[in-house]
Amino acid sequence: MKKTLLLIATLLLAHAAWSQEDVKYVDDEECGCELVFIDGIQTTQSGDRFGFKREDGTVIVPNKYLFVDKFHGNYCKVYMNYDSCGLINRQGVEIIPCIYKEVFYPTDSLIMVQRDTLYGYFDTLGRQRIPFRYPAASSFSEGLAVVAEYIDSEFVAYGFIDHFGNTVIKPSFQYALPFSEGYAVVKDYDRYGMIDRKGREVFPIKYEILTSMYEGHLFAGDNDGLALYNNRFEPLTKPVYTELVGKSEERILVKRDGKYGYLDNNGKEIIPCQYDNAGMFKDSRAYVSRNGKWGIIDRMGNAVLPIEYDNSGYRGEAYIYHDGLALVEKDHLYGYADINGNLIIYPCFQNAYQFSDGLAPVFIGLWGYIDTKGDFFIPPVFDIAGPFSWGRAEVIYHGEIHKMNTEGQCVKNCKNAPKSWR
């Protein structure tokens, strides 16, 4: 479990460093389809092997890998087989040879690599900077990484190293998480606390539950209740909350006495814990449920959409706004409401999904796509239709899978499909 938590923290750090992707489609006369280029690079395939090429046709890597990720910035993780992982750059060079059990994306310009049961670190030129010596580790965050070292033949202790592998905080903890906003969660004698970058205990190691610092706040307590603290470690609430769900748009979603509500940054319960279920805020709106019915509230808890709608499909975030419209369900029929709660498209569809790229798949005998006014942009002719992503949607037409663009034109596997479904 400890190793899993550290690896999750590592993945979150890596994701935070990835930039927004640029997606482009190019016609390919050879296959009669469109090729997808993400940040200028396309994944290619031959049999069960994968490679990459550029828009001008230049092969970056031939089809030799069993599995590949997509490029994240300048790097992509590749697998030669199930247990041989490496990392390539945009020139196709294996900066980390494809011989390791696991490789992680760079953070703070260092790459964590697992060989057998031990972890070490390489730089982005592929030079090993820190040897394989740690039975557990994390990627770097704020200049330091969590590592575990054996203190005897059976037990390990957790501490922190710098970019050169120097021990900055000696391994003396039962467990530790990466630094966040200047502080790190550590565990000792089955209790959690926080230390600063010099290893000083700044929040007492006495709590059964403790979250990392996030946007100036943390939660601490035990199984009976959690309290919210600020980054000066001052309590903002009493320890009455049993669950911290997350934070968005200066609202903290919490659970108390079996009900969900929201705190503001000062710990005030700005929206009382009164909901059976609730979601994170997005564009100043969040979905909530009570007594089996669903609705949408604003950041002050005002009902934007009355709590009177159904959710038989349990679509969760699909019921919040996409392209300015929220999917709603009533009496087993689906429609859409605007950001002010007005029903723009009255519930009349047997099934439906959220809008993307200005279109939404709806079902009325067959699947088609409507625009934001509720008019059919692509008539209901599909056996199955999915939401658009990157300007493309997957559809099943007469039993065959195709890709379609936002103009209703077939762009992949088009031999037995019309040129356009509009």
Short mmCIF file of C-alpha atoms in Angstrom, two decimals:
data_model
loop_
_atom_site.label_atom_id
_atom_site.label_comp_id
_atom_site.label_asym_id
_atom_site.label_seq_id
_atom_site.Cartn_x
_atom_site.Cartn_y
_atom_site.Cartn_z
CA MET A 1 0.00 0.00 0.00
CA LYS A 2 2.80 2.44 0.87
CA LYS A 3 4.55 1.86 -2.43
CA THR A 4 1.25 2.25 -4.29
CA LEU A 5 0.55 5.60 -2.61
CA LEU A 6 3.99 6.87 -3.50
CA LEU A 7 3.58 5.83 -7.11
CA ILE A 8 0.17 7.53 -7.28
CA ALA A 9 1.77 10.72 -5.96
CA THR A 10 4.48 10.35 -8.61
CA LEU A 11 1.92 10.03 -11.40
CA LEU A 12 0.06 13.12 -10.18
CA LEU A 13 3.28 15.11 -10.19
CA ALA A 14 4.04 13.99 -13.74
CA HIS A 15 0.56 14.83 -15.00
CA ALA A 16 0.84 18.32 -13.55
CA ALA A 17 3.89 18.94 -15.73
CA TRP A 18 2.30 17.94 -19.04
CA SER A 19 1.23 20.71 -21.37
CA GLN A 20 -2.01 21.13 -23.28
CA GLU A 21 -1.99 18.95 -26.38
CA ASP A 22 -2.22 20.30 -29.91
CA VAL A 23 -4.32 17.95 -32.07
CA LYS A 24 -4.29 18.01 -35.87
CA TYR A 25 -5.89 15.79 -38.52
CA VAL A 26 -4.28 15.05 -41.90
CA ASP A 27 -5.83 13.29 -44.90
CA ASP A 28 -4.09 10.07 -45.90
CA GLU A 29 -4.90 8.94 -49.45
CA GLU A 30 -3.32 5.52 -48.94
CA CYS A 31 -5.81 4.44 -46.28
CA GLY A 32 -8.60 6.83 -47.31
CA CYS A 33 -8.80 8.14 -43.76
CA GLU A 34 -7.53 10.87 -41.50
CA LEU A 35 -4.47 10.53 -39.33
CA VAL A 36 -4.39 12.02 -35.85
CA PHE A 37 -1.27 13.98 -34.90
CA ILE A 38 -0.91 14.94 -31.24
CA ASP A 39 1.69 17.66 -30.79
CA GLY A 40 2.91 16.84 -34.31
CA ILE A 41 3.40 13.09 -33.78
CA GLN A 42 1.20 10.16 -34.80
CA THR A 43 1.15 6.65 -33.37
CA THR A 44 1.56 4.03 -36.10
CA GLN A 45 0.84 0.32 -36.01
CA SER A 46 1.82 -2.82 -37.87
CA GLY A 47 0.34 -6.04 -36.54
CA ASP A 48 0.74 -5.94 -32.78
CA ARG A 49 3.66 -3.48 -32.82
CA PHE A 50 3.61 0.31 -32.54
CA GLY A 51 5.81 3.21 -33.54
CA PHE A 52 5.63 6.94 -34.34
CA LYS A 53 5.95 9.30 -37.30
CA ARG A 54 5.75 13.03 -38.00
CA GLU A 55 3.33 14.93 -40.21
CA ASP A 56 5.82 15.01 -43.09
CA GLY A 57 5.94 11.21 -43.05
CA THR A 58 9.32 10.96 -41.33
CA VAL A 59 9.45 7.80 -39.24
CA ILE A 60 10.53 8.63 -35.72
CA VAL A 61 10.42 5.05 -34.48
CA PRO A 62 9.54 1.98 -36.57
CA ASN A 63 6.72 -0.28 -35.38
CA LYS A 64 8.68 -2.28 -32.84
CA TYR A 65 7.06 -1.69 -29.44
CA LEU A 66 4.40 -3.90 -27.91
CA PHE A 67 2.83 -0.97 -26.04
CA VAL A 68 3.27 2.79 -26.27
CA ASP A 69 1.84 5.74 -24.40
CA LYS A 70 1.20 9.03 -26.20
CA PHE A 71 3.84 11.76 -26.00
CA HIS A 72 3.67 13.92 -22.90
CA GLY A 73 5.65 16.99 -23.85
CA ASN A 74 9.02 15.73 -25.06
CA TYR A 75 8.79 12.17 -23.79
CA CYS A 76 6.86 8.95 -24.29
CA LYS A 77 6.88 5.72 -22.32
CA VAL A 78 7.31 2.56 -24.43
CA TYR A 79 7.32 -1.17 -23.76
CA MET A 80 9.25 -3.75 -25.74
CA ASN A 81 7.35 -6.48 -23.88
CA TYR A 82 5.27 -6.74 -20.75
CA ASP A 83 8.15 -6.13 -18.33
CA SER A 84 10.62 -4.13 -20.44
CA CYS A 85 9.87 -0.42 -20.25
CA GLY A 86 11.81 2.60 -21.50
CA LEU A 87 11.43 6.28 -22.38
CA ILE A 88 11.95 7.90 -25.79
CA ASN A 89 12.23 11.55 -26.76
CA ARG A 90 10.64 13.29 -29.75
CA GLN A 91 13.57 12.26 -31.93
CA GLY A 92 12.86 8.59 -31.17
CA VAL A 93 15.98 8.15 -29.07
CA GLU A 94 15.63 5.77 -26.14
CA ILE A 95 17.00 8.04 -23.45
CA ILE A 96 16.06 5.29 -21.00
CA PRO A 97 16.69 1.89 -22.63
CA CYS A 98 13.70 -0.40 -22.87
CA ILE A 99 15.03 -2.85 -20.28
CA TYR A 100 13.46 -1.70 -17.01
CA LYS A 101 10.46 -2.85 -15.03
CA GLU A 102 8.98 0.66 -14.90
CA VAL A 103 9.90 4.18 -15.96
CA PHE A 104 8.22 7.41 -14.89
CA TYR A 105 7.93 10.75 -16.66
CA PRO A 106 10.45 13.43 -15.64
CA THR A 107 9.75 15.79 -12.75
CA ASP A 108 12.30 18.41 -11.72
CA SER A 109 14.36 17.15 -14.74
CA LEU A 110 14.91 13.73 -13.19
CA ILE A 111 13.37 10.40 -14.22
CA MET A 112 12.55 7.74 -11.66
CA VAL A 113 13.28 4.21 -12.92
CA GLN A 114 12.57 0.83 -11.35
CA ARG A 115 14.96 -2.09 -11.92
CA ASP A 116 13.81 -5.33 -10.36
CA THR A 117 12.75 -4.22 -6.85
CA LEU A 118 14.87 -1.07 -6.54
CA TYR A 119 14.49 2.53 -7.72
CA GLY A 120 17.04 5.01 -9.04
CA TYR A 121 17.06 8.23 -11.08
CA PHE A 122 18.31 9.33 -14.51
CA ASP A 123 18.53 12.79 -16.03
CA THR A 124 16.77 13.72 -19.28
CA LEU A 125 19.90 12.90 -21.29
CA GLY A 126 19.74 9.32 -20.07
CA ARG A 127 22.64 9.57 -17.62
CA GLN A 128 22.16 7.78 -14.32
CA ARG A 129 22.38 10.32 -11.53
CA ILE A 130 21.28 8.31 -8.51
CA PRO A 131 21.94 4.56 -8.32
CA PHE A 132 19.36 1.82 -7.86
CA ARG A 133 19.30 1.49 -4.11
CA TYR A 134 15.82 2.37 -2.86
CA PRO A 135 13.07 -0.25 -2.27
CA ALA A 136 10.44 2.52 -2.51
CA ALA A 137 10.61 6.05 -3.89
CA SER A 138 8.70 8.94 -5.42
CA SER A 139 9.40 11.34 -8.24
CA PHE A 140 10.89 14.68 -7.26
CA SER A 141 8.67 17.46 -5.96
CA GLU A 142 9.90 20.88 -4.90
CA GLY A 143 13.48 19.69 -5.28
CA LEU A 144 13.21 16.62 -3.05
CA ALA A 145 12.12 13.00 -3.44
CA VAL A 146 10.84 10.50 -0.89
CA VAL A 147 12.99 7.39 -0.63
CA ALA A 148 12.98 4.35 1.61
CA GLU A 149 16.17 2.71 2.88
CA TYR A 150 16.67 -0.52 4.78
CA ILE A 151 17.45 -0.03 8.46
CA ASP A 152 17.85 -3.77 8.98
CA SER A 153 17.19 -6.94 6.99
CA GLU A 154 13.43 -6.54 7.21
CA PHE A 155 12.35 -2.93 7.86
CA VAL A 156 12.71 0.29 5.91
CA ALA A 157 12.56 3.95 6.94
CA TYR A 158 11.54 6.90 4.78
CA GLY A 159 13.45 10.12 4.23
CA PHE A 160 14.23 12.65 1.48
CA ILE A 161 17.07 13.14 -0.99
CA ASP A 162 18.07 16.03 -3.28
CA HIS A 163 18.89 15.94 -7.01
CA PHE A 164 22.38 14.64 -6.31
CA GLY A 165 21.22 11.76 -4.14
CA ASN A 166 22.36 13.48 -0.97
CA THR A 167 20.27 12.71 2.10
CA VAL A 168 18.58 15.95 3.09
CA ILE A 169 16.19 14.48 5.67
CA LYS A 170 17.49 11.23 7.08
CA PRO A 171 15.36 8.08 6.75
CA SER A 172 13.64 7.98 10.12
CA PHE A 173 9.95 7.86 9.33
CA GLN A 174 7.56 4.97 9.05
CA TYR A 175 6.22 6.54 5.87
CA ALA A 176 6.29 9.86 3.97
CA LEU A 177 4.63 11.67 1.08
CA PRO A 178 6.25 14.14 -1.37
CA PHE A 179 6.51 17.81 -0.45
CA SER A 180 3.56 20.02 -1.30
CA GLU A 181 3.59 23.78 -0.74
CA GLY A 182 6.68 23.53 1.43
CA TYR A 183 5.55 20.73 3.72
CA ALA A 184 5.50 16.93 3.67
CA VAL A 185 3.26 14.43 5.45
CA VAL A 186 5.23 11.91 7.51
CA LYS A 187 4.18 8.94 9.59
CA ASP A 188 5.65 7.61 12.82
CA TYR A 189 4.24 5.11 15.29
CA ASP A 190 1.10 4.87 13.15
CA ARG A 191 0.39 8.60 13.47
CA TYR A 192 0.78 11.37 10.88
CA GLY A 193 2.22 14.87 11.08
CA MET A 194 4.08 17.37 8.89
CA ILE A 195 7.67 18.48 8.49
CA ASP A 196 9.28 21.40 6.70
CA ARG A 197 12.18 21.19 4.23
CA LYS A 198 14.69 21.05 7.06
CA GLY A 199 12.95 18.04 8.58
CA ARG A 200 11.53 19.99 11.50
CA GLU A 201 8.19 18.86 12.87
CA VAL A 202 5.82 21.76 12.19
CA PHE A 203 2.53 19.92 12.71
CA PRO A 204 2.52 17.32 15.49
CA ILE A 205 2.79 13.66 14.55
CA LYS A 206 -0.35 12.60 16.37
CA TYR A 207 -3.12 12.29 13.79
CA GLU A 208 -4.67 9.11 12.44
CA ILE A 209 -5.57 10.89 9.19
CA LEU A 210 -3.75 13.78 7.52
CA THR A 211 -3.88 15.18 3.99
CA SER A 212 -1.08 16.93 2.13
CA MET A 213 -1.17 20.71 1.95
CA TYR A 214 -3.27 21.80 -1.04
CA GLU A 215 -3.97 25.43 -1.93
CA GLY A 216 -3.14 26.48 1.60
CA HIS A 217 -5.29 23.94 3.44
CA LEU A 218 -5.10 20.51 5.01
CA PHE A 219 -7.41 18.18 6.91
CA ALA A 220 -6.37 16.36 10.06
CA GLY A 221 -8.08 14.18 12.62
CA ASP A 222 -9.10 10.60 13.22
CA ASN A 223 -11.80 8.21 12.09
CA ASP A 224 -14.32 10.04 14.25
CA GLY A 225 -13.79 13.42 12.62
CA LEU A 226 -11.54 15.71 10.57
CA ALA A 227 -10.88 19.43 10.97
CA LEU A 228 -9.75 21.93 8.34
CA TYR A 229 -6.48 23.81 8.98
CA ASN A 230 -4.80 26.66 7.12
CA ASN A 231 -1.13 26.78 6.11
CA ARG A 232 -0.25 28.33 9.46
CA PHE A 233 -1.63 25.13 11.01
CA GLU A 234 -4.49 27.00 12.67
CA PRO A 235 -7.79 25.07 12.95
CA LEU A 236 -10.58 26.62 10.91
CA THR A 237 -13.28 24.11 11.89
CA LYS A 238 -14.00 21.62 14.61
CA PRO A 239 -13.16 17.95 13.84
CA VAL A 240 -16.67 17.09 12.70
CA TYR A 241 -16.13 15.97 9.09
CA THR A 242 -15.85 12.33 8.15
CA GLU A 243 -14.75 12.74 4.54
CA LEU A 244 -12.85 15.24 2.44
CA VAL A 245 -13.81 14.80 -1.21
CA GLY A 246 -11.83 17.60 -2.84
CA LYS A 247 -11.50 21.30 -3.54
CA SER A 248 -12.39 23.40 -6.57
CA GLU A 249 -13.28 27.03 -7.19
CA GLU A 250 -12.69 27.97 -3.53
CA ARG A 251 -15.20 25.40 -2.32
CA ILE A 252 -14.22 22.33 -0.31
CA LEU A 253 -16.56 19.37 -0.61
CA VAL A 254 -16.94 17.57 2.72
CA LYS A 255 -19.15 15.00 4.41
CA ARG A 256 -20.65 15.30 7.89
CA ASP A 257 -23.29 13.13 9.56
CA GLY A 258 -23.72 11.19 6.32
CA LYS A 259 -24.47 14.31 4.23
CA TYR A 260 -22.40 16.39 1.83
CA GLY A 261 -21.83 20.12 1.87
CA TYR A 262 -19.21 22.78 1.07
CA LEU A 263 -16.77 24.89 3.07
CA ASP A 264 -15.21 28.15 1.95
CA ASN A 265 -11.49 28.92 2.36
CA ASN A 266 -12.10 30.20 5.90
CA GLY A 267 -13.73 26.96 7.00
CA LYS A 268 -17.24 28.36 7.04
CA GLU A 269 -19.86 25.82 6.01
CA ILE A 270 -21.05 28.05 3.21
CA ILE A 271 -23.40 25.36 1.89
CA PRO A 272 -24.77 23.14 4.70
CA CYS A 273 -24.18 19.41 4.71
CA GLN A 274 -27.62 18.42 3.48
CA TYR A 275 -27.10 16.43 0.29
CA ASP A 276 -27.04 12.67 -0.22
CA ASN A 277 -24.49 13.12 -2.99
CA ALA A 278 -22.62 16.04 -4.52
CA GLY A 279 -19.95 16.88 -7.08
CA MET A 280 -17.07 19.30 -7.43
CA PHE A 281 -17.71 22.80 -8.74
CA LYS A 282 -17.06 23.49 -12.39
CA ASP A 283 -17.81 26.90 -13.93
CA SER A 284 -19.45 27.89 -10.63
CA ARG A 285 -21.90 24.99 -10.77
CA ALA A 286 -22.10 21.63 -8.99
CA TYR A 287 -24.58 18.76 -9.15
CA VAL A 288 -26.24 17.63 -5.92
CA SER A 289 -28.82 15.02 -4.96
CA ARG A 290 -31.40 14.63 -2.22
CA ASN A 291 -34.02 11.95 -1.72
CA GLY A 292 -33.13 10.32 -5.02
CA LYS A 293 -33.51 13.51 -7.07
CA TRP A 294 -30.79 15.59 -8.68
CA GLY A 295 -30.25 19.26 -9.37
CA ILE A 296 -27.55 21.91 -9.80
CA ILE A 297 -26.48 24.64 -7.37
CA ASP A 298 -24.25 27.70 -7.60
CA ARG A 299 -21.29 28.50 -5.32
CA MET A 300 -23.59 30.00 -2.69
CA GLY A 301 -25.86 26.96 -2.62
CA ASN A 302 -28.70 28.52 -4.58
CA ALA A 303 -30.63 26.03 -6.72
CA VAL A 304 -29.88 26.78 -10.36
CA LEU A 305 -31.68 23.67 -11.48
CA PRO A 306 -34.34 22.41 -9.05
CA ILE A 307 -33.54 19.16 -7.25
CA GLU A 308 -36.28 17.27 -9.05
CA TYR A 309 -34.48 15.42 -11.83
CA ASP A 310 -33.54 11.75 -12.14
CA ASN A 311 -30.19 10.07 -12.62
CA SER A 312 -30.95 6.50 -13.64
CA GLY A 313 -27.77 6.34 -15.72
CA TYR A 314 -25.53 7.56 -12.88
CA ARG A 315 -23.60 9.74 -15.28
CA GLY A 316 -22.25 12.00 -12.55
CA GLU A 317 -20.20 14.76 -14.17
CA ALA A 318 -22.14 14.41 -17.41
CA TYR A 319 -24.92 16.20 -15.59
CA ILE A 320 -22.85 19.33 -15.16
CA TYR A 321 -22.25 21.85 -17.91
CA HIS A 322 -20.57 21.07 -21.20
CA ASP A 323 -20.68 23.66 -23.97
CA GLY A 324 -22.96 25.68 -21.69
CA LEU A 325 -25.63 22.99 -21.34
CA ALA A 326 -26.27 20.38 -18.65
CA LEU A 327 -27.83 17.00 -19.34
CA VAL A 328 -31.02 16.42 -17.33
CA GLU A 329 -33.32 13.42 -16.96
CA LYS A 330 -36.98 13.32 -16.03
CA ASP A 331 -39.41 10.41 -16.28
CA HIS A 332 -36.75 8.39 -18.18
CA LEU A 333 -36.39 11.07 -20.86
CA TYR A 334 -33.40 13.34 -21.43
CA GLY A 335 -33.01 17.00 -22.24
CA TYR A 336 -30.69 19.94 -21.54
CA ALA A 337 -30.73 23.04 -19.33
CA ASP A 338 -28.66 26.21 -19.63
CA ILE A 339 -26.41 27.72 -16.97
CA ASN A 340 -29.37 29.61 -15.50
CA GLY A 341 -31.42 26.44 -15.11
CA ASN A 342 -33.73 27.08 -18.05
CA LEU A 343 -34.79 24.00 -20.04
CA ILE A 344 -33.41 24.80 -23.48
CA ILE A 345 -34.07 21.33 -24.87
CA TYR A 346 -37.09 19.74 -23.21
CA PRO A 347 -36.62 16.09 -22.06
CA CYS A 348 -37.76 14.08 -25.06
CA PHE A 349 -34.91 11.68 -25.85
CA GLN A 350 -34.78 8.06 -24.72
CA ASN A 351 -31.06 8.36 -24.02
CA ALA A 352 -28.43 11.07 -24.34
CA TYR A 353 -24.95 12.20 -23.33
CA GLN A 354 -23.23 15.52 -22.71
CA PHE A 355 -22.30 18.07 -25.35
CA SER A 356 -18.81 18.30 -26.79
CA ASP A 357 -17.65 20.24 -29.85
CA GLY A 358 -21.15 21.74 -29.96
CA LEU A 359 -22.87 18.39 -30.54
CA ALA A 360 -24.47 15.75 -28.30
CA PRO A 361 -25.40 12.13 -29.10
CA VAL A 362 -29.09 11.42 -28.46
CA PHE A 363 -31.21 8.31 -28.89
CA ILE A 364 -34.68 8.18 -30.36
CA GLY A 365 -35.00 4.73 -31.88
CA LEU A 366 -31.48 5.18 -33.26
CA TRP A 367 -28.60 7.46 -32.28
CA GLY A 368 -27.95 10.83 -33.89
CA TYR A 369 -26.44 14.18 -32.92
CA ILE A 370 -28.17 17.43 -32.02
CA ASP A 371 -26.77 20.97 -31.85
CA THR A 372 -27.13 23.28 -28.87
CA LYS A 373 -30.52 24.48 -30.16
CA GLY A 374 -31.89 20.93 -30.09
CA ASP A 375 -31.98 20.51 -33.87
CA PHE A 376 -30.66 17.32 -35.43
CA PHE A 377 -27.30 18.13 -36.98
CA ILE A 378 -26.74 14.47 -37.90
CA PRO A 379 -29.95 12.41 -38.16
CA PRO A 380 -30.54 9.33 -35.96
CA VAL A 381 -29.03 6.60 -38.13
CA PHE A 382 -26.46 4.96 -35.84
CA ASP A 383 -26.68 1.77 -33.81
CA ILE A 384 -24.41 3.39 -31.21
CA ALA A 385 -22.87 6.89 -31.05
CA GLY A 386 -20.29 8.31 -28.64
CA PRO A 387 -19.42 11.86 -27.57
CA PHE A 388 -16.91 13.84 -29.63
CA SER A 389 -13.32 14.00 -28.46
CA TRP A 390 -10.64 15.98 -30.32
CA GLY A 391 -13.19 16.62 -33.05
CA ARG A 392 -13.90 12.94 -33.68
CA ALA A 393 -16.64 10.56 -32.51
CA GLU A 394 -16.84 6.78 -32.73
CA VAL A 395 -20.08 5.44 -34.17
CA ILE A 396 -21.47 2.04 -35.12
CA TYR A 397 -23.37 2.10 -38.41
CA HIS A 398 -24.97 -1.09 -39.74
CA GLY A 399 -22.86 -3.10 -37.31
CA GLU A 400 -19.48 -1.60 -38.27
CA ILE A 401 -17.32 0.81 -36.25
CA HIS A 402 -16.41 4.12 -37.90
CA LYS A 403 -14.91 7.47 -36.94
CA MET A 404 -16.77 10.66 -37.87
CA ASN A 405 -15.77 14.33 -37.77
CA THR A 406 -17.93 17.22 -36.59
CA GLU A 407 -19.19 17.78 -40.14
CA GLY A 408 -20.74 14.32 -40.17
CA GLN A 409 -18.14 12.93 -42.57
CA CYS A 410 -16.65 9.47 -42.20
CA VAL A 411 -12.90 9.71 -41.57
CA LYS A 412 -11.92 6.16 -40.60
CA ASN A 413 -12.98 2.69 -41.81
CA CYS A 414 -15.13 4.27 -44.49
CA LYS A 415 -15.35 1.50 -47.11
CA ASN A 416 -18.94 0.54 -46.26
CA ALA A 417 -20.06 3.93 -44.97
CA PRO A 418 -21.47 6.98 -46.75
CA LYS A 419 -19.08 9.86 -47.27
CA SER A 420 -21.32 11.97 -45.07
CA TRP A 421 -24.20 11.18 -42.73
CA ARG A 422 -25.67 14.67 -42.91
#
